[in-house]
Structure formats: C-alpha cells, structure tokens
Amino acid sequence: MYRRLSEAAYLHWLFRQPADNTTQPYKFAYGRTALKYGLKCLGLDNAVGSAQFKILIPSFICEVVPQALEQLGIKPVFYEVTPNLTPVWSQVESLISNDVKGLMIVHYFGHAQDINFCEKFCKNHGILLIEDNAHGYGSKYNGQALGTFGDLGIVSVHKTYPLLNGAYLYLKNNFLNIPNLPLEPCNIFFKQFKKWVKQIVGFVPVLEKNIRKKYDYASQNEFREPMVPDYVMDSATHLFIQNQNLEFNSNIRRRIYYIWQKWAELQNLVSVWSNLAEEAVPMNYAAWVTSNEQRKKWFKWGYENGIDIHSWPTLPREVIQSNSNALKYWEKLICFPIHSGMNPEQLERKLNKLSFKE
C-alpha cells in the first residue's frame, strides 16, 4: 500500500513554485521521472509523426535516459564523446536540424562540462540546454551548482547518499504543475539501513565476502532496469538530504578520489581526467584499462579484495547495436568506489598493502 500523501501541507511543500526557478528544485524519486516531467513542462511531449521532436544525447549514457524521452514520443539522437567524455562538437553541429529541440550534456561522475561553451552553442542554435548531473550532487561550476545552468537540470541525490531514491529537477523559466504522484511503496528506512551497512562492510573483506553478491560487471545484461512508475520523493528523504553536511561530504569525496588516483597510477591505470576540477564532487574514481579482458581481471581482483570495482551503467540497446564508440569505452572503463562513509585513512592503509597483478 502506498504511504499517504494526504497532508495538505506536505503537498503544498512538495509542489510549490520555486521562488527563483533555479535554486529551489522539484522533488521526485528518480532522475528519469524528473527528466520526463521537466520535458513535459517545456512542451516537448506533443510531437507526433513526421514532426517528432528530437533531443541530442551522448551515446555514452545510461539506458534509462532515452526511456524517459521515448515515453513522451521524443526521439533521442545520439552523439559521440571523446575519451575525456566531452561532446564531439563537430558531430553535434552536424546533427542540428529543425526537429532538434534540445541538447543534453552529462556531467560525468560530477565533472563539469564546459558550461559557457554549451550555453553559447545552444543559444546560437535556438535549442534548449538539458543538464544530466545525476552523478554530481554538490558539484559546482564557477560557484554555481551543476544542474542549475540549463533550461532543465536533474540531480539523482540517491546516487551520492545511501538512499533508496531521491532526485531533484531544476527548471530555469517554467512553473511545473505536477499531478498527485504516489510515494514508492517500500520501507525506505530499512532500505537506507541496508545501503549504509553495505557501504560500511565494503572494506571489511571477511564480512564483505559473506554478504555481497558477485555481480557480472562485464555483462550488459546484468543491470538492465525495467520501467518504473512515476514516484515523488518522500519528506523523510528530503529532510535527510537537507541535514547532510554537503561541504564535509564534498571534502571527503575529493580526498578519497586523490587516494584512488595516486594508487591507480602506480598500477599503470590512466585516469579519465588528468586533474580533478576544483569544484567537482566526484561520484567515483574512473580510469581506463587497455582491454575488456583486463577489465574483467580488475573486476575479479576487486571482488577478491573486497573492493567494489564496477562498470559504467548499462548502455541503451540501440547504442550497443550501433557502431558507436560508447561500447568501446564501456569495455575499457572501470570505476573505483567513493562513499561519504568511507574512511580515507583506512582506505589508504588498505591500498598500501595491495597491488594489482594479472
């Protein structure tokens, strides 16, 4: 049974119009839902037939993003990214047409794209700028939070904190009328507790091996996600987020990133980003390996040593079936965990005793 949403005060709080349309976000359970309702608000859900609206999105993207577009009848048009995960702008330019209404950029793992260039590009072509900052809650660009620059921006806060769900939608110049959506039917406190426990024991190998499932991170089918109903964020989740010390969380994450980077370079890994931007709050530490086979060895090594080395999320089926560089990137990218609950000193001591051997 859904938890109650009957309190008038809660509904008023949940769906109120933001005071300045940039700093007060709308609250949803998942980023994909936030994206869908944001696009509806911008009037991109009414095209049919030959007039179907299109949005340019990177091919290196989580499979749930194009799902949100397709639910509204919007056609995703994929563009390539560079090994530094920035748009191949020459290709983006070539894809512009009268049917293209927006450009989505992804701030991968909390690393900002060149916002100034993106804003200028979209303005010159008369299209909307859509920010996917799902992995970068707390990251900023010139002092302003990522996700608040574009006409639409989303942030999946539950990917940063041990929450079952929780996402924010930012709209620049629009007011969103949201129907009375339900809360997700689950015991959120129990799920939060389980997630905390999983993070804490992740660096206690004896415990970790006994409770952690061994995932096949090398398979595109291991984490395929079904469509989810439209849910909103519950008040407990929002209050949990508001009560967190974001500055402390950011500093811990940055510190852990540097520990991973220093150690990974000793293992001959190549960082996706040579330098961590000053205002980035990293979701994890990402590095390139030389082949898919070497990546599988890293996954196996991580499991044996109690480290959750993982892959980028599942790619859209159409991207996998195409000749995109995205699949090649997916097969050579590995991610090392960063959690607010991790102890940097403990991690450093652990890594001082470890080295990767093929």
mmCIF file of C-alpha atoms in Angstrom:
data_model
loop_
_atom_site.group_PDB
_atom_site.id
_atom_site.type_symbol
_atom_site.label_atom_id
_atom_site.label_comp_id
_atom_site.label_asym_id
_atom_site.label_seq_id
_atom_site.Cartn_x
_atom_site.Cartn_y
_atom_site.Cartn_z
ATOM 1 C CA MET A 1 0.000 0.000 0.000
ATOM 2 C CA TYR A 2 1.280 3.476 -0.834
ATOM 3 C CA ARG A 3 2.207 5.674 2.060
ATOM 4 C CA ARG A 4 -0.191 8.559 2.500
ATOM 5 C CA LEU A 5 0.158 11.842 0.638
ATOM 6 C CA SER A 6 -2.988 13.328 2.077
ATOM 7 C CA GLU A 7 -1.495 16.078 4.228
ATOM 8 C CA ALA A 8 -2.260 19.380 2.561
ATOM 9 C CA ALA A 9 0.877 20.972 3.982
ATOM 10 C CA TYR A 10 3.084 18.248 2.509
ATOM 11 C CA LEU A 11 1.525 18.570 -0.939
ATOM 12 C CA HIS A 12 1.947 22.330 -0.805
ATOM 13 C CA TRP A 13 5.610 21.880 0.168
ATOM 14 C CA LEU A 14 6.229 19.271 -2.492
ATOM 15 C CA PHE A 15 4.705 21.027 -5.493
ATOM 16 C CA ARG A 16 5.164 24.697 -4.658
ATOM 17 C CA GLN A 17 6.595 27.021 -7.306
ATOM 18 C CA PRO A 18 10.273 27.728 -6.650
ATOM 19 C CA ALA A 19 10.893 31.304 -5.596
ATOM 20 C CA ASP A 20 13.552 31.978 -8.234
ATOM 21 C CA ASN A 21 13.128 28.965 -10.567
ATOM 22 C CA THR A 22 16.774 27.993 -10.149
ATOM 23 C CA THR A 23 17.640 27.333 -6.516
ATOM 24 C CA GLN A 24 14.529 25.508 -5.263
ATOM 25 C CA PRO A 25 14.164 22.163 -7.012
ATOM 26 C CA TYR A 26 11.151 19.962 -7.588
ATOM 27 C CA LYS A 27 11.342 16.622 -5.824
ATOM 28 C CA PHE A 28 10.993 13.187 -7.422
ATOM 29 C CA ALA A 29 12.029 9.663 -6.532
ATOM 30 C CA TYR A 30 14.203 9.128 -9.631
ATOM 31 C CA GLY A 31 16.106 11.279 -12.075
ATOM 32 C CA ARG A 32 14.369 9.687 -15.058
ATOM 33 C CA THR A 33 10.997 10.793 -13.674
ATOM 34 C CA ALA A 34 12.316 14.286 -13.023
ATOM 35 C CA LEU A 35 13.615 14.424 -16.592
ATOM 36 C CA LYS A 36 10.290 13.290 -18.032
ATOM 37 C CA TYR A 37 8.235 15.864 -16.175
ATOM 38 C CA GLY A 38 10.742 18.591 -16.924
ATOM 39 C CA LEU A 39 10.489 17.857 -20.650
ATOM 40 C CA LYS A 40 6.693 17.845 -20.425
ATOM 41 C CA CYS A 41 6.854 21.247 -18.784
ATOM 42 C CA LEU A 42 8.956 22.536 -21.675
ATOM 43 C CA GLY A 43 6.280 21.369 -24.136
ATOM 44 C CA LEU A 44 8.279 18.568 -25.718
ATOM 45 C CA ASP A 45 5.667 15.817 -25.356
ATOM 46 C CA ASN A 46 3.216 16.782 -28.082
ATOM 47 C CA ALA A 47 5.046 15.957 -31.301
ATOM 48 C CA VAL A 48 3.739 13.120 -33.473
ATOM 49 C CA GLY A 49 4.574 11.563 -36.824
ATOM 50 C CA SER A 50 6.973 13.441 -39.044
ATOM 51 C CA ALA A 51 7.016 16.375 -36.610
ATOM 52 C CA GLN A 52 8.513 14.260 -33.846
ATOM 53 C CA PHE A 53 10.798 16.296 -31.638
ATOM 54 C CA LYS A 54 14.411 15.219 -31.249
ATOM 55 C CA ILE A 55 16.935 15.734 -28.483
ATOM 56 C CA LEU A 56 20.653 15.189 -28.902
ATOM 57 C CA ILE A 57 22.105 12.994 -26.152
ATOM 58 C CA PRO A 58 25.534 11.366 -25.753
ATOM 59 C CA SER A 59 25.828 7.740 -26.784
ATOM 60 C CA PHE A 60 27.739 7.076 -23.568
ATOM 61 C CA ILE A 61 24.607 7.250 -21.450
ATOM 62 C CA CYS A 62 22.625 5.147 -19.014
ATOM 63 C CA GLU A 63 19.843 3.161 -20.702
ATOM 64 C CA VAL A 64 17.076 4.800 -18.606
ATOM 65 C CA VAL A 65 17.640 8.266 -20.112
ATOM 66 C CA PRO A 66 16.318 7.512 -23.617
ATOM 67 C CA GLN A 67 13.479 5.578 -21.956
ATOM 68 C CA ALA A 68 12.259 8.822 -20.395
ATOM 69 C CA LEU A 69 12.373 10.570 -23.775
ATOM 70 C CA GLU A 70 10.621 7.796 -25.630
ATOM 71 C CA GLN A 71 7.772 7.775 -23.105
ATOM 72 C CA LEU A 72 6.991 11.293 -24.318
ATOM 73 C CA GLY A 73 7.367 10.482 -28.013
ATOM 74 C CA ILE A 74 10.703 12.284 -28.222
ATOM 75 C CA LYS A 75 13.355 10.743 -30.451
ATOM 76 C CA PRO A 76 16.840 10.537 -28.898
ATOM 77 C CA VAL A 77 19.617 11.264 -31.397
ATOM 78 C CA PHE A 78 22.982 10.044 -30.158
ATOM 79 C CA TYR A 79 26.258 11.905 -30.493
ATOM 80 C CA GLU A 80 29.756 10.664 -29.679
ATOM 81 C CA VAL A 81 32.011 11.795 -26.845
ATOM 82 C CA THR A 82 35.792 11.951 -26.641
ATOM 83 C CA PRO A 83 37.930 9.771 -24.325
ATOM 84 C CA ASN A 84 37.719 12.694 -21.863
ATOM 85 C CA LEU A 85 33.921 12.298 -22.060
ATOM 86 C CA THR A 86 33.304 15.666 -23.687
ATOM 87 C CA PRO A 87 30.995 16.068 -26.717
ATOM 88 C CA VAL A 88 32.458 15.670 -30.184
ATOM 89 C CA TRP A 89 31.215 19.115 -31.128
ATOM 90 C CA SER A 90 31.761 18.732 -34.864
ATOM 91 C CA GLN A 91 29.328 15.819 -34.857
ATOM 92 C CA VAL A 92 26.864 17.612 -32.569
ATOM 93 C CA GLU A 93 26.882 20.510 -35.033
ATOM 94 C CA SER A 94 26.195 18.172 -37.957
ATOM 95 C CA LEU A 95 23.144 16.708 -36.195
ATOM 96 C CA ILE A 96 21.334 20.021 -35.765
ATOM 97 C CA SER A 97 18.029 20.192 -37.672
ATOM 98 C CA ASN A 98 14.653 21.894 -37.356
ATOM 99 C CA ASP A 99 13.318 18.918 -35.395
ATOM 100 C CA VAL A 100 16.091 19.093 -32.790
ATOM 101 C CA LYS A 101 14.759 20.968 -29.779
ATOM 102 C CA GLY A 102 17.438 20.359 -27.193
ATOM 103 C CA LEU A 103 20.955 19.241 -26.346
ATOM 104 C CA MET A 104 21.621 17.074 -23.316
ATOM 105 C CA ILE A 105 25.040 17.213 -21.718
ATOM 106 C CA VAL A 106 26.198 14.825 -18.992
ATOM 107 C CA HIS A 107 28.444 15.930 -16.150
ATOM 108 C CA TYR A 108 30.052 12.514 -15.877
ATOM 109 C CA PHE A 109 30.693 11.447 -12.270
ATOM 110 C CA GLY A 110 30.343 15.074 -11.158
ATOM 111 C CA HIS A 111 32.949 16.507 -13.561
ATOM 112 C CA ALA A 112 31.537 19.620 -15.215
ATOM 113 C CA GLN A 113 31.319 20.050 -18.944
ATOM 114 C CA ASP A 114 32.318 23.445 -20.387
ATOM 115 C CA ILE A 115 29.102 25.207 -19.381
ATOM 116 C CA ASN A 116 29.962 28.501 -21.055
ATOM 117 C CA PHE A 117 30.524 26.812 -24.408
ATOM 118 C CA CYS A 118 27.397 24.661 -24.036
ATOM 119 C CA GLU A 119 25.218 27.669 -23.247
ATOM 120 C CA LYS A 120 26.610 29.604 -26.183
ATOM 121 C CA PHE A 121 26.145 26.656 -28.556
ATOM 122 C CA CYS A 122 22.507 26.171 -27.567
ATOM 123 C CA LYS A 123 21.766 29.887 -27.768
ATOM 124 C CA ASN A 124 23.295 30.152 -31.241
ATOM 125 C CA HIS A 125 21.170 27.244 -32.480
ATOM 126 C CA GLY A 126 17.990 28.194 -30.632
ATOM 127 C CA ILE A 127 17.733 24.920 -28.725
ATOM 128 C CA LEU A 128 17.285 24.010 -25.062
ATOM 129 C CA LEU A 129 20.174 23.078 -22.803
ATOM 130 C CA ILE A 130 19.453 19.995 -20.676
ATOM 131 C CA GLU A 131 21.867 19.047 -17.881
ATOM 132 C CA ASP A 132 22.184 15.490 -16.649
ATOM 133 C CA ASN A 133 24.016 15.838 -13.358
ATOM 134 C CA ALA A 134 22.703 12.560 -11.943
ATOM 135 C CA HIS A 135 26.121 11.622 -10.540
ATOM 136 C CA GLY A 136 27.312 15.002 -9.277
ATOM 137 C CA TYR A 137 25.258 16.290 -6.375
ATOM 138 C CA GLY A 138 27.254 19.131 -4.817
ATOM 139 C CA SER A 139 29.496 19.777 -7.827
ATOM 140 C CA LYS A 140 29.738 23.368 -8.991
ATOM 141 C CA TYR A 141 30.943 25.454 -11.916
ATOM 142 C CA ASN A 142 32.170 28.962 -11.094
ATOM 143 C CA GLY A 143 30.417 28.733 -7.750
ATOM 144 C CA GLN A 144 27.026 27.666 -9.122
ATOM 145 C CA ALA A 145 25.594 24.172 -8.662
ATOM 146 C CA LEU A 146 25.669 21.883 -11.687
ATOM 147 C CA GLY A 147 22.180 21.179 -12.951
ATOM 148 C CA THR A 148 21.028 24.779 -12.458
ATOM 149 C CA PHE A 149 22.509 26.322 -15.611
ATOM 150 C CA GLY A 150 20.347 24.743 -18.296
ATOM 151 C CA ASP A 151 16.703 25.179 -19.167
ATOM 152 C CA LEU A 152 16.323 21.859 -17.353
ATOM 153 C CA GLY A 153 18.626 20.027 -14.984
ATOM 154 C CA ILE A 154 18.388 16.827 -12.961
ATOM 155 C CA VAL A 155 20.360 15.501 -9.994
ATOM 156 C CA SER A 156 19.954 11.983 -8.565
ATOM 157 C CA VAL A 157 20.929 12.589 -4.956
ATOM 158 C CA HIS A 158 20.344 8.939 -4.022
ATOM 159 C CA LYS A 159 23.449 8.083 -6.025
ATOM 160 C CA THR A 160 25.505 10.213 -3.632
ATOM 161 C CA TYR A 161 23.952 9.246 -0.302
ATOM 162 C CA PRO A 162 22.746 5.831 0.933
ATOM 163 C CA LEU A 163 19.124 6.468 -0.023
ATOM 164 C CA LEU A 164 16.593 4.276 -1.750
ATOM 165 C CA ASN A 165 15.593 7.141 -4.032
ATOM 166 C CA GLY A 166 15.664 10.910 -4.246
ATOM 167 C CA ALA A 167 16.151 13.246 -7.210
ATOM 168 C CA TYR A 168 15.800 16.947 -7.922
ATOM 169 C CA LEU A 169 14.554 18.752 -11.013
ATOM 170 C CA TYR A 170 15.649 22.307 -11.762
ATOM 171 C CA LEU A 171 13.782 24.490 -14.259
ATOM 172 C CA LYS A 172 15.032 27.910 -15.279
ATOM 173 C CA ASN A 173 11.987 29.735 -16.623
ATOM 174 C CA ASN A 174 8.986 27.484 -16.118
ATOM 175 C CA PHE A 175 6.488 26.514 -13.462
ATOM 176 C CA LEU A 176 5.717 22.827 -13.208
ATOM 177 C CA ASN A 177 2.241 21.555 -12.416
ATOM 178 C CA ILE A 178 2.661 18.008 -11.140
ATOM 179 C CA PRO A 179 -0.256 15.613 -10.646
ATOM 180 C CA ASN A 180 -0.631 13.904 -7.287
ATOM 181 C CA LEU A 181 2.005 11.207 -7.744
ATOM 182 C CA PRO A 182 2.381 8.439 -5.142
ATOM 183 C CA LEU A 183 5.327 7.623 -2.947
ATOM 184 C CA GLU A 184 7.254 4.468 -3.730
ATOM 185 C CA PRO A 185 5.676 1.550 -1.818
ATOM 186 C CA CYS A 186 8.554 0.375 0.357
ATOM 187 C CA ASN A 187 10.156 0.655 3.752
ATOM 188 C CA ILE A 188 12.622 3.400 2.955
ATOM 189 C CA PHE A 189 14.288 3.379 6.378
ATOM 190 C CA PHE A 190 15.053 -0.347 6.110
ATOM 191 C CA LYS A 191 16.451 0.097 2.598
ATOM 192 C CA GLN A 192 18.570 3.038 3.767
ATOM 193 C CA PHE A 193 19.938 0.960 6.632
ATOM 194 C CA LYS A 194 20.844 -1.884 4.263
ATOM 195 C CA LYS A 195 22.646 0.525 1.961
ATOM 196 C CA TRP A 196 24.635 2.009 4.849
ATOM 197 C CA VAL A 197 25.622 -1.475 6.018
ATOM 198 C CA LYS A 198 26.716 -2.449 2.506
ATOM 199 C CA GLN A 199 28.958 0.617 2.287
ATOM 200 C CA ILE A 200 30.470 0.138 5.728
ATOM 201 C CA VAL A 201 31.333 -3.554 5.345
ATOM 202 C CA GLY A 202 32.687 -2.971 1.845
ATOM 203 C CA PHE A 203 36.146 -2.511 3.327
ATOM 204 C CA VAL A 204 35.980 -5.415 5.771
ATOM 205 C CA PRO A 205 36.846 -8.323 3.446
ATOM 206 C CA VAL A 206 35.733 -11.136 5.762
ATOM 207 C CA LEU A 207 32.276 -9.639 6.232
ATOM 208 C CA GLU A 208 32.052 -8.296 2.720
ATOM 209 C CA LYS A 209 32.616 -11.666 1.041
ATOM 210 C CA ASN A 210 29.856 -13.245 3.086
ATOM 211 C CA ILE A 211 27.122 -10.759 2.229
ATOM 212 C CA ARG A 212 27.982 -9.227 -1.145
ATOM 213 C CA LYS A 213 26.627 -10.713 -4.303
ATOM 214 C CA LYS A 214 29.150 -11.221 -7.073
ATOM 215 C CA TYR A 215 27.891 -9.140 -9.983
ATOM 216 C CA ASP A 216 28.902 -9.669 -13.577
ATOM 217 C CA TYR A 217 30.006 -6.120 -14.315
ATOM 218 C CA ALA A 218 31.334 -7.244 -17.687
ATOM 219 C CA SER A 219 27.824 -8.055 -18.944
ATOM 220 C CA GLN A 220 25.422 -5.543 -20.484
ATOM 221 C CA ASN A 221 22.505 -7.625 -19.236
ATOM 222 C CA GLU A 222 23.409 -7.740 -15.531
ATOM 223 C CA PHE A 223 21.849 -4.402 -14.590
ATOM 224 C CA ARG A 224 19.111 -3.767 -17.126
ATOM 225 C CA GLU A 225 16.428 -1.701 -15.444
ATOM 226 C CA PRO A 226 12.685 -2.026 -16.023
ATOM 227 C CA MET A 227 10.429 0.963 -16.461
ATOM 228 C CA VAL A 228 9.478 2.409 -13.092
ATOM 229 C CA PRO A 229 6.185 4.143 -12.238
ATOM 230 C CA ASP A 230 6.236 7.858 -11.517
ATOM 231 C CA TYR A 231 7.006 8.438 -7.848
ATOM 232 C CA VAL A 232 7.815 11.530 -5.823
ATOM 233 C CA MET A 233 10.395 11.972 -3.094
ATOM 234 C CA ASP A 234 9.086 11.465 0.406
ATOM 235 C CA SER A 235 9.592 14.048 3.149
ATOM 236 C CA ALA A 236 11.970 11.800 5.151
ATOM 237 C CA THR A 237 14.349 11.531 2.206
ATOM 238 C CA HIS A 238 14.278 15.269 1.567
ATOM 239 C CA LEU A 239 14.940 16.049 5.230
ATOM 240 C CA PHE A 240 17.779 13.513 5.294
ATOM 241 C CA ILE A 241 19.407 15.271 2.332
ATOM 242 C CA GLN A 242 18.896 18.709 3.838
ATOM 243 C CA ASN A 243 20.503 17.616 7.112
ATOM 244 C CA GLN A 244 23.712 16.419 5.472
ATOM 245 C CA ASN A 245 26.879 18.488 5.631
ATOM 246 C CA LEU A 246 27.494 18.930 1.920
ATOM 247 C CA GLU A 247 30.834 20.657 2.356
ATOM 248 C CA PHE A 248 32.104 17.853 4.586
ATOM 249 C CA ASN A 249 30.816 15.243 2.134
ATOM 250 C CA SER A 250 32.497 17.050 -0.758
ATOM 251 C CA ASN A 251 35.851 17.227 1.015
ATOM 252 C CA ILE A 252 35.748 13.536 1.934
ATOM 253 C CA ARG A 253 34.912 12.540 -1.625
ATOM 254 C CA ARG A 254 37.696 14.648 -3.078
ATOM 255 C CA ARG A 255 40.192 13.257 -0.602
ATOM 256 C CA ILE A 256 39.217 9.683 -1.420
ATOM 257 C CA TYR A 257 39.445 10.464 -5.149
ATOM 258 C CA TYR A 258 43.068 11.564 -4.773
ATOM 259 C CA ILE A 259 43.897 8.437 -2.775
ATOM 260 C CA TRP A 260 42.479 6.254 -5.553
ATOM 261 C CA GLN A 261 44.222 8.292 -8.243
ATOM 262 C CA LYS A 262 47.645 8.084 -6.598
ATOM 263 C CA TRP A 263 47.331 4.335 -6.093
ATOM 264 C CA ALA A 264 45.788 3.651 -9.529
ATOM 265 C CA GLU A 265 48.616 5.418 -11.330
ATOM 266 C CA LEU A 266 51.069 3.089 -9.559
ATOM 267 C CA GLN A 267 49.069 0.236 -11.141
ATOM 268 C CA ASN A 268 49.581 1.830 -14.591
ATOM 269 C CA LEU A 269 45.974 2.920 -14.921
ATOM 270 C CA VAL A 270 45.088 6.065 -16.865
ATOM 271 C CA SER A 271 42.657 8.482 -15.232
ATOM 272 C CA VAL A 272 39.748 9.664 -17.347
ATOM 273 C CA TRP A 273 40.539 13.182 -16.098
ATOM 274 C CA SER A 274 44.171 14.146 -15.523
ATOM 275 C CA ASN A 275 43.085 16.713 -12.946
ATOM 276 C CA LEU A 276 40.099 16.890 -10.646
ATOM 277 C CA ALA A 277 38.321 20.212 -11.143
ATOM 278 C CA GLU A 278 38.405 22.477 -8.092
ATOM 279 C CA GLU A 279 34.630 22.390 -7.596
ATOM 280 C CA ALA A 280 33.958 18.780 -8.585
ATOM 281 C CA VAL A 281 32.395 16.380 -6.091
ATOM 282 C CA PRO A 282 33.370 13.029 -7.638
ATOM 283 C CA MET A 283 30.915 10.158 -7.748
ATOM 284 C CA ASN A 284 33.826 7.729 -8.057
ATOM 285 C CA TYR A 285 37.297 7.464 -9.488
ATOM 286 C CA ALA A 286 37.234 6.414 -13.149
ATOM 287 C CA ALA A 287 40.144 5.028 -15.141
ATOM 288 C CA TRP A 288 40.876 3.369 -18.468
ATOM 289 C CA VAL A 289 42.282 -0.121 -18.908
ATOM 290 C CA THR A 290 43.791 -1.490 -22.086
ATOM 291 C CA SER A 291 41.184 -4.113 -22.961
ATOM 292 C CA ASN A 292 37.925 -5.735 -21.962
ATOM 293 C CA GLU A 293 39.850 -8.796 -20.811
ATOM 294 C CA GLN A 294 41.979 -6.714 -18.491
ATOM 295 C CA ARG A 295 38.824 -5.059 -17.176
ATOM 296 C CA LYS A 296 37.379 -8.464 -16.274
ATOM 297 C CA LYS A 297 40.554 -9.226 -14.342
ATOM 298 C CA TRP A 298 40.138 -5.975 -12.432
ATOM 299 C CA PHE A 299 36.550 -6.890 -11.520
ATOM 300 C CA LYS A 300 37.732 -10.281 -10.294
ATOM 301 C CA TRP A 301 40.623 -8.754 -8.358
ATOM 302 C CA GLY A 302 38.285 -6.210 -6.772
ATOM 303 C CA TYR A 303 35.863 -8.880 -5.624
ATOM 304 C CA GLU A 304 38.647 -10.971 -4.121
ATOM 305 C CA ASN A 305 39.983 -7.966 -2.219
ATOM 306 C CA GLY A 306 36.675 -6.570 -1.039
ATOM 307 C CA ILE A 307 36.651 -3.558 -3.365
ATOM 308 C CA ASP A 308 33.564 -2.868 -5.443
ATOM 309 C CA ILE A 309 35.222 -2.026 -8.743
ATOM 310 C CA HIS A 310 32.365 -1.573 -11.181
ATOM 311 C CA SER A 311 31.443 -0.549 -14.706
ATOM 312 C CA TRP A 312 29.516 2.322 -16.245
ATOM 313 C CA PRO A 313 25.755 1.588 -16.212
ATOM 314 C CA THR A 314 24.102 -0.413 -18.967
ATOM 315 C CA LEU A 315 24.042 1.320 -22.351
ATOM 316 C CA PRO A 316 20.877 1.737 -24.459
ATOM 317 C CA ARG A 317 20.245 -1.224 -26.765
ATOM 318 C CA GLU A 318 20.369 0.938 -29.888
ATOM 319 C CA VAL A 319 23.821 2.196 -28.884
ATOM 320 C CA ILE A 320 25.096 -1.346 -28.311
ATOM 321 C CA GLN A 321 23.806 -2.397 -31.735
ATOM 322 C CA SER A 322 25.369 0.597 -33.489
ATOM 323 C CA ASN A 323 28.976 1.273 -34.375
ATOM 324 C CA SER A 324 29.314 3.849 -31.579
ATOM 325 C CA ASN A 325 32.476 4.399 -29.599
ATOM 326 C CA ALA A 326 30.346 4.146 -26.453
ATOM 327 C CA LEU A 327 30.565 0.362 -26.267
ATOM 328 C CA LYS A 328 34.336 0.517 -26.703
ATOM 329 C CA TYR A 329 34.532 2.987 -23.836
ATOM 330 C CA TRP A 330 32.237 0.846 -21.713
ATOM 331 C CA GLU A 331 34.519 -2.156 -22.225
ATOM 332 C CA LYS A 332 37.605 -0.250 -21.050
ATOM 333 C CA LEU A 333 36.288 1.879 -18.197
ATOM 334 C CA ILE A 334 36.476 0.830 -14.556
ATOM 335 C CA CYS A 335 35.203 2.765 -11.557
ATOM 336 C CA PHE A 336 36.515 2.708 -8.004
ATOM 337 C CA PRO A 337 34.033 3.432 -5.193
ATOM 338 C CA ILE A 338 33.745 6.696 -3.299
ATOM 339 C CA HIS A 339 31.275 6.874 -0.403
ATOM 340 C CA SER A 340 30.777 9.535 2.242
ATOM 341 C CA GLY A 341 31.000 6.818 4.885
ATOM 342 C CA MET A 342 34.425 5.639 3.750
ATOM 343 C CA ASN A 343 37.385 6.381 5.998
ATOM 344 C CA PRO A 344 40.237 7.868 3.920
ATOM 345 C CA GLU A 345 42.921 6.720 6.357
ATOM 346 C CA GLN A 346 41.533 3.189 6.372
ATOM 347 C CA LEU A 347 41.404 3.156 2.578
ATOM 348 C CA GLU A 348 44.979 4.391 2.316
ATOM 349 C CA ARG A 349 46.232 1.737 4.718
ATOM 350 C CA LYS A 350 44.371 -0.949 2.795
ATOM 351 C CA LEU A 351 45.751 0.144 -0.572
ATOM 352 C CA ASN A 352 49.308 0.331 0.753
ATOM 353 C CA LYS A 353 49.107 -3.431 1.177
ATOM 354 C CA LEU A 354 47.587 -4.132 -2.244
ATOM 355 C CA SER A 355 48.730 -4.146 -5.837
ATOM 356 C CA PHE A 356 47.068 -5.419 -8.985
ATOM 357 C CA LYS A 357 48.607 -8.492 -10.534
ATOM 358 C CA GLU A 358 47.247 -10.045 -13.707
#
